[in-house]
Amino acid sequence: MATSGSFNYSVTASDIITAALEDINVLVAGESVDSDDSTIALRTLNLLAKQWSGSTDMAQGLKVHTRQRITLFLAVDQRQYLIGPGSSDARATTSYGRTTLSAAEAASQTVISITSNTDTTTNPGTTVTMTSGDIVGIVLDDGTIHWSTISGTPATTMTIADATAGAAASGNYVYWFTSRAQRFVDIEDARLRDAELIDTKVGIFRTVEEYENLPQKDGEGDPVMILVEPLTTQTRVTTDFAPQDVTKQLRLTVIYPAEDYDATTNDIAYPQEWFAALEWELAK
């Protein structure tokens, strides 16, 4: 017997909607979905997909396909960070590059000398390349990170939109990334990653009470525990200590929300083993 040898079966939102309406006899074979029914069904499909991405509904196996690893860049004396594409105070991403300054830079500079415009170490197996519009952070000599955006295509130098706020020695780290991380709905693990890319376990407060019971909340040092609170459009991360070393980052293993279905032509962003579950839950 000859098998197909393929494993790439996929469905669109329209396929799920059509199947669900056939299951409840709204449609018979050969009929098309009415536009009003399609609008209602697409809305409900989005509601289902979002509900299933939460931590309190359905099986754990439904979540793993949205697992992401986020790097959160810390700031001196800042203990609270908002993660989401609309948040400008926190710098968090799923993919970043790192290089160093190839020459010392004085304050108020916009043309910066860099060792390389690519990196293969922070995301092993992937080459991360600087591009115009990327968010870039330069570690200054005062221990802070100067954040800006890249203008043009970097080579041995890069041009930034905002002049450096202080001096930076040759060899200081430069970080860059293209997109901010999304708000996430759950967290599985947290680590503190140092400049040698070595991780140290960071604990996670599982209740607000555990965090509030801390006797001191203004100590300085590397975070040992974090509190994670998913909000409406952002996720708030609070550290137990105020960071002082910005060459260390929080490495968070998280569960992203389900993707939106903006149109019935969108592919279903769930594993194949959950297509039928979506169909029959929508039918219900």
PDB file of N, CA and C in Angstrom, residues 70-130:
ATOM      1  N   ILE A  70      11.676  34.544  25.725  1.00  0.00           N
ATOM      2  CA  ILE A  70      11.801  35.996  25.674  1.00  0.00           C
ATOM      3  C   ILE A  70      13.034  36.437  26.454  1.00  0.00           C
ATOM      4  N   THR A  71      13.773  37.366  25.887  1.00  0.00           N
ATOM      5  CA  THR A  71      14.863  38.019  26.600  1.00  0.00           C
ATOM      6  C   THR A  71      14.391  39.401  27.025  1.00  0.00           C
ATOM      7  N   LEU A  72      14.465  39.661  28.330  1.00  0.00           N
ATOM      8  CA  LEU A  72      14.082  40.959  28.888  1.00  0.00           C
ATOM      9  C   LEU A  72      15.353  41.668  29.342  1.00  0.00           C
ATOM     10  N   PHE A  73      15.658  42.798  28.712  1.00  0.00           N
ATOM     11  CA  PHE A  73      16.819  43.587  29.080  1.00  0.00           C
ATOM     12  C   PHE A  73      16.494  44.418  30.315  1.00  0.00           C
ATOM     13  N   LEU A  74      17.373  44.349  31.293  1.00  0.00           N
ATOM     14  CA  LEU A  74      17.137  45.016  32.567  1.00  0.00           C
ATOM     15  C   LEU A  74      17.670  46.444  32.543  1.00  0.00           C
ATOM     16  N   ALA A  75      17.178  47.250  33.474  1.00  0.00           N
ATOM     17  CA  ALA A  75      17.624  48.632  33.622  1.00  0.00           C
ATOM     18  C   ALA A  75      18.027  48.856  35.075  1.00  0.00           C
ATOM     19  N   VAL A  76      19.046  49.676  35.283  1.00  0.00           N
ATOM     20  CA  VAL A  76      19.538  49.937  36.629  1.00  0.00           C
ATOM     21  C   VAL A  76      18.429  50.523  37.501  1.00  0.00           C
ATOM     22  N   ASP A  77      18.224  49.904  38.650  1.00  0.00           N
ATOM     23  CA  ASP A  77      17.258  50.354  39.666  1.00  0.00           C
ATOM     24  C   ASP A  77      15.804  50.259  39.213  1.00  0.00           C
ATOM     25  N   GLN A  78      15.537  49.614  38.090  1.00  0.00           N
ATOM     26  CA  GLN A  78      14.149  49.432  37.637  1.00  0.00           C
ATOM     27  C   GLN A  78      13.698  48.024  38.000  1.00  0.00           C
ATOM     28  N   ARG A  79      12.633  47.941  38.787  1.00  0.00           N
ATOM     29  CA  ARG A  79      12.165  46.648  39.282  1.00  0.00           C
ATOM     30  C   ARG A  79      10.885  46.186  38.598  1.00  0.00           C
ATOM     31  N   GLN A  80      10.248  47.045  37.833  1.00  0.00           N
ATOM     32  CA  GLN A  80       8.989  46.675  37.198  1.00  0.00           C
ATOM     33  C   GLN A  80       9.073  46.964  35.696  1.00  0.00           C
ATOM     34  N   TYR A  81       8.624  45.972  34.891  1.00  0.00           N
ATOM     35  CA  TYR A  81       8.721  46.064  33.439  1.00  0.00           C
ATOM     36  C   TYR A  81       7.394  45.645  32.813  1.00  0.00           C
ATOM     37  N   LEU A  82       6.993  46.340  31.761  1.00  0.00           N
ATOM     38  CA  LEU A  82       5.797  45.979  31.016  1.00  0.00           C
ATOM     39  C   LEU A  82       6.218  45.402  29.676  1.00  0.00           C
ATOM     40  N   ILE A  83       5.776  44.173  29.401  1.00  0.00           N
ATOM     41  CA  ILE A  83       6.149  43.492  28.174  1.00  0.00           C
ATOM     42  C   ILE A  83       4.957  43.461  27.225  1.00  0.00           C
ATOM     43  N   GLY A  84       5.165  43.936  26.022  1.00  0.00           N
ATOM     44  CA  GLY A  84       4.131  43.982  25.001  1.00  0.00           C
ATOM     45  C   GLY A  84       4.608  44.873  23.873  1.00  0.00           C
ATOM     46  N   PRO A  85       4.068  44.705  22.662  1.00  0.00           N
ATOM     47  CA  PRO A  85       4.556  45.484  21.521  1.00  0.00           C
ATOM     48  C   PRO A  85       4.323  46.974  21.656  1.00  0.00           C
ATOM     49  N   GLY A  86       3.370  47.376  22.499  1.00  0.00           N
ATOM     50  CA  GLY A  86       3.092  48.794  22.680  1.00  0.00           C
ATOM     51  C   GLY A  86       3.812  49.408  23.857  1.00  0.00           C
ATOM     52  N   SER A  87       4.647  48.625  24.541  1.00  0.00           N
ATOM     53  CA  SER A  87       5.328  49.129  25.730  1.00  0.00           C
ATOM     54  C   SER A  87       6.701  49.661  25.369  1.00  0.00           C
ATOM     55  N   SER A  88       6.973  50.905  25.721  1.00  0.00           N
ATOM     56  CA  SER A  88       8.252  51.507  25.363  1.00  0.00           C
ATOM     57  C   SER A  88       9.247  51.492  26.513  1.00  0.00           C
ATOM     58  N   ASP A  89       8.789  51.206  27.741  1.00  0.00           N
ATOM     59  CA  ASP A  89       9.721  51.269  28.869  1.00  0.00           C
ATOM     60  C   ASP A  89      10.518  49.985  29.018  1.00  0.00           C
ATOM     61  N   ALA A  90       9.944  48.846  28.619  1.00  0.00           N
ATOM     62  CA  ALA A  90      10.645  47.573  28.718  1.00  0.00           C
ATOM     63  C   ALA A  90      11.173  47.175  27.356  1.00  0.00           C
ATOM     64  N   ARG A  91      12.335  46.563  27.350  1.00  0.00           N
ATOM     65  CA  ARG A  91      12.928  46.079  26.111  1.00  0.00           C
ATOM     66  C   ARG A  91      12.952  44.559  26.177  1.00  0.00           C
ATOM     67  N   ALA A  92      12.016  43.931  25.520  1.00  0.00           N
ATOM     68  CA  ALA A  92      11.901  42.480  25.536  1.00  0.00           C
ATOM     69  C   ALA A  92      11.646  41.980  24.128  1.00  0.00           C
ATOM     70  N   THR A  93      12.264  40.849  23.771  1.00  0.00           N
ATOM     71  CA  THR A  93      12.154  40.327  22.421  1.00  0.00           C
ATOM     72  C   THR A  93      12.393  38.830  22.422  1.00  0.00           C
ATOM     73  N   THR A  94      11.986  38.160  21.338  1.00  0.00           N
ATOM     74  CA  THR A  94      12.225  36.731  21.203  1.00  0.00           C
ATOM     75  C   THR A  94      13.521  36.436  20.463  1.00  0.00           C
ATOM     76  N   SER A  95      14.153  37.446  19.874  1.00  0.00           N
ATOM     77  CA  SER A  95      15.393  37.239  19.121  1.00  0.00           C
ATOM     78  C   SER A  95      16.206  38.525  19.132  1.00  0.00           C
ATOM     79  N   TYR A  96      17.460  38.432  19.562  1.00  0.00           N
ATOM     80  CA  TYR A  96      18.294  39.628  19.591  1.00  0.00           C
ATOM     81  C   TYR A  96      19.717  39.277  19.182  1.00  0.00           C
ATOM     82  N   GLY A  97      20.482  40.298  18.826  1.00  0.00           N
ATOM     83  CA  GLY A  97      21.884  40.132  18.509  1.00  0.00           C
ATOM     84  C   GLY A  97      22.737  40.924  19.480  1.00  0.00           C
ATOM     85  N   ARG A  98      24.015  40.511  19.568  1.00  0.00           N
ATOM     86  CA  ARG A  98      24.941  41.204  20.463  1.00  0.00           C
ATOM     87  C   ARG A  98      26.291  41.356  19.772  1.00  0.00           C
ATOM     88  N   THR A  99      26.872  42.544  19.897  1.00  0.00           N
ATOM     89  CA  THR A  99      28.232  42.779  19.440  1.00  0.00           C
ATOM     90  C   THR A  99      28.898  43.696  20.455  1.00  0.00           C
ATOM     91  N   THR A 100      30.041  44.261  20.105  1.00  0.00           N
ATOM     92  CA  THR A 100      30.741  45.180  20.996  1.00  0.00           C
ATOM     93  C   THR A 100      31.148  46.432  20.226  1.00  0.00           C
ATOM     94  N   LEU A 101      31.486  47.474  20.970  1.00  0.00           N
ATOM     95  CA  LEU A 101      32.047  48.673  20.356  1.00  0.00           C
ATOM     96  C   LEU A 101      33.489  48.384  19.948  1.00  0.00           C
ATOM     97  N   SER A 102      33.860  48.780  18.756  1.00  0.00           N
ATOM     98  CA  SER A 102      35.230  48.568  18.291  1.00  0.00           C
ATOM     99  C   SER A 102      36.129  49.765  18.587  1.00  0.00           C
ATOM    100  N   ALA A 103      35.556  50.832  19.119  1.00  0.00           N
ATOM    101  CA  ALA A 103      36.314  52.020  19.513  1.00  0.00           C
ATOM    102  C   ALA A 103      35.536  52.729  20.616  1.00  0.00           C
ATOM    103  N   ALA A 104      36.244  53.498  21.416  1.00  0.00           N
ATOM    104  CA  ALA A 104      35.582  54.274  22.463  1.00  0.00           C
ATOM    105  C   ALA A 104      34.714  55.360  21.833  1.00  0.00           C
ATOM    106  N   GLU A 105      33.564  55.590  22.451  1.00  0.00           N
ATOM    107  CA  GLU A 105      32.648  56.615  21.959  1.00  0.00           C
ATOM    108  C   GLU A 105      32.376  57.631  23.063  1.00  0.00           C
ATOM    109  N   ALA A 106      32.520  58.914  22.715  1.00  0.00           N
ATOM    110  CA  ALA A 106      32.200  59.974  23.667  1.00  0.00           C
ATOM    111  C   ALA A 106      30.685  60.163  23.735  1.00  0.00           C
ATOM    112  N   ALA A 107      30.249  60.985  24.653  1.00  0.00           N
ATOM    113  CA  ALA A 107      28.835  61.321  24.736  1.00  0.00           C
ATOM    114  C   ALA A 107      28.418  62.108  23.498  1.00  0.00           C
ATOM    115  N   SER A 108      27.128  62.078  23.205  1.00  0.00           N
ATOM    116  CA  SER A 108      26.517  62.852  22.122  1.00  0.00           C
ATOM    117  C   SER A 108      26.945  62.390  20.732  1.00  0.00           C
ATOM    118  N   GLN A 109      27.227  61.097  20.586  1.00  0.00           N
ATOM    119  CA  GLN A 109      27.597  60.540  19.282  1.00  0.00           C
ATOM    120  C   GLN A 109      26.397  59.858  18.629  1.00  0.00           C
ATOM    121  N   THR A 110      26.316  59.961  17.297  1.00  0.00           N
ATOM    122  CA  THR A 110      25.273  59.250  16.553  1.00  0.00           C
ATOM    123  C   THR A 110      25.845  58.240  15.566  1.00  0.00           C
ATOM    124  N   VAL A 111      27.145  58.331  15.277  1.00  0.00           N
ATOM    125  CA  VAL A 111      27.811  57.344  14.421  1.00  0.00           C
ATOM    126  C   VAL A 111      28.715  56.508  15.320  1.00  0.00           C
ATOM    127  N   ILE A 112      28.396  55.224  15.427  1.00  0.00           N
ATOM    128  CA  ILE A 112      29.008  54.355  16.428  1.00  0.00           C
ATOM    129  C   ILE A 112      29.823  53.266  15.749  1.00  0.00           C
ATOM    130  N   SER A 113      31.065  53.059  16.201  1.00  0.00           N
ATOM    131  CA  SER A 113      31.928  52.011  15.660  1.00  0.00           C
ATOM    132  C   SER A 113      31.584  50.678  16.320  1.00  0.00           C
ATOM    133  N   ILE A 114      31.332  49.651  15.493  1.00  0.00           N
ATOM    134  CA  ILE A 114      30.939  48.345  16.016  1.00  0.00           C
ATOM    135  C   ILE A 114      31.858  47.252  15.464  1.00  0.00           C
ATOM    136  N   THR A 115      31.981  46.180  16.239  1.00  0.00           N
ATOM    137  CA  THR A 115      32.827  45.065  15.832  1.00  0.00           C
ATOM    138  C   THR A 115      32.201  44.266  14.700  1.00  0.00           C
ATOM    139  N   SER A 116      30.884  44.093  14.750  1.00  0.00           N
ATOM    140  CA  SER A 116      30.195  43.318  13.720  1.00  0.00           C
ATOM    141  C   SER A 116      28.746  43.756  13.648  1.00  0.00           C
ATOM    142  N   ASN A 117      28.139  43.580  12.471  1.00  0.00           N
ATOM    143  CA  ASN A 117      26.711  43.875  12.332  1.00  0.00           C
ATOM    144  C   ASN A 117      25.872  42.601  12.323  1.00  0.00           C
ATOM    145  N   THR A 118      26.509  41.458  12.656  1.00  0.00           N
ATOM    146  CA  THR A 118      25.796  40.180  12.749  1.00  0.00           C
ATOM    147  C   THR A 118      26.194  39.467  14.033  1.00  0.00           C
ATOM    148  N   ASP A 119      25.384  38.484  14.419  1.00  0.00           N
ATOM    149  CA  ASP A 119      25.670  37.705  15.630  1.00  0.00           C
ATOM    150  C   ASP A 119      25.086  36.312  15.468  1.00  0.00           C
ATOM    151  N   THR A 120      25.847  35.306  15.860  1.00  0.00           N
ATOM    152  CA  THR A 120      25.358  33.922  15.828  1.00  0.00           C
ATOM    153  C   THR A 120      25.392  33.278  17.206  1.00  0.00           C
ATOM    154  N   THR A 121      25.752  34.037  18.254  1.00  0.00           N
ATOM    155  CA  THR A 121      25.943  33.440  19.580  1.00  0.00           C
ATOM    156  C   THR A 121      24.695  33.487  20.449  1.00  0.00           C
ATOM    157  N   THR A 122      23.943  34.575  20.371  1.00  0.00           N
ATOM    158  CA  THR A 122      22.791  34.711  21.269  1.00  0.00           C
ATOM    159  C   THR A 122      21.628  33.821  20.862  1.00  0.00           C
ATOM    160  N   ASN A 123      21.537  33.491  19.579  1.00  0.00           N
ATOM    161  CA  ASN A 123      20.530  32.555  19.078  1.00  0.00           C
ATOM    162  C   ASN A 123      21.258  31.502  18.246  1.00  0.00           C
ATOM    163  N   PRO A 124      21.871  30.496  18.893  1.00  0.00           N
ATOM    164  CA  PRO A 124      22.711  29.531  18.175  1.00  0.00           C
ATOM    165  C   PRO A 124      21.991  28.911  16.977  1.00  0.00           C
ATOM    166  N   GLY A 125      22.723  28.840  15.876  1.00  0.00           N
ATOM    167  CA  GLY A 125      22.157  28.270  14.656  1.00  0.00           C
ATOM    168  C   GLY A 125      21.454  29.281  13.788  1.00  0.00           C
ATOM    169  N   THR A 126      21.318  30.519  14.294  1.00  0.00           N
ATOM    170  CA  THR A 126      20.641  31.580  13.544  1.00  0.00           C
ATOM    171  C   THR A 126      21.540  32.805  13.487  1.00  0.00           C
ATOM    172  N   THR A 127      21.645  33.393  12.326  1.00  0.00           N
ATOM    173  CA  THR A 127      22.403  34.635  12.180  1.00  0.00           C
ATOM    174  C   THR A 127      21.455  35.811  12.330  1.00  0.00           C
ATOM    175  N   VAL A 128      21.722  36.664  13.307  1.00  0.00           N
ATOM    176  CA  VAL A 128      20.917  37.864  13.533  1.00  0.00           C
ATOM    177  C   VAL A 128      21.689  39.050  12.964  1.00  0.00           C
ATOM    178  N   THR A 129      21.073  39.771  12.035  1.00  0.00           N
ATOM    179  CA  THR A 129      21.747  40.861  11.322  1.00  0.00           C
ATOM    180  C   THR A 129      21.062  42.190  11.608  1.00  0.00           C
ATOM    181  N   MET A 130      21.853  43.211  11.848  1.00  0.00           N
ATOM    182  CA  MET A 130      21.307  44.554  12.059  1.00  0.00           C
ATOM    183  C   MET A 130      20.621  45.053  10.794  1.00  0.00           C
TER     184      MET A 130
END
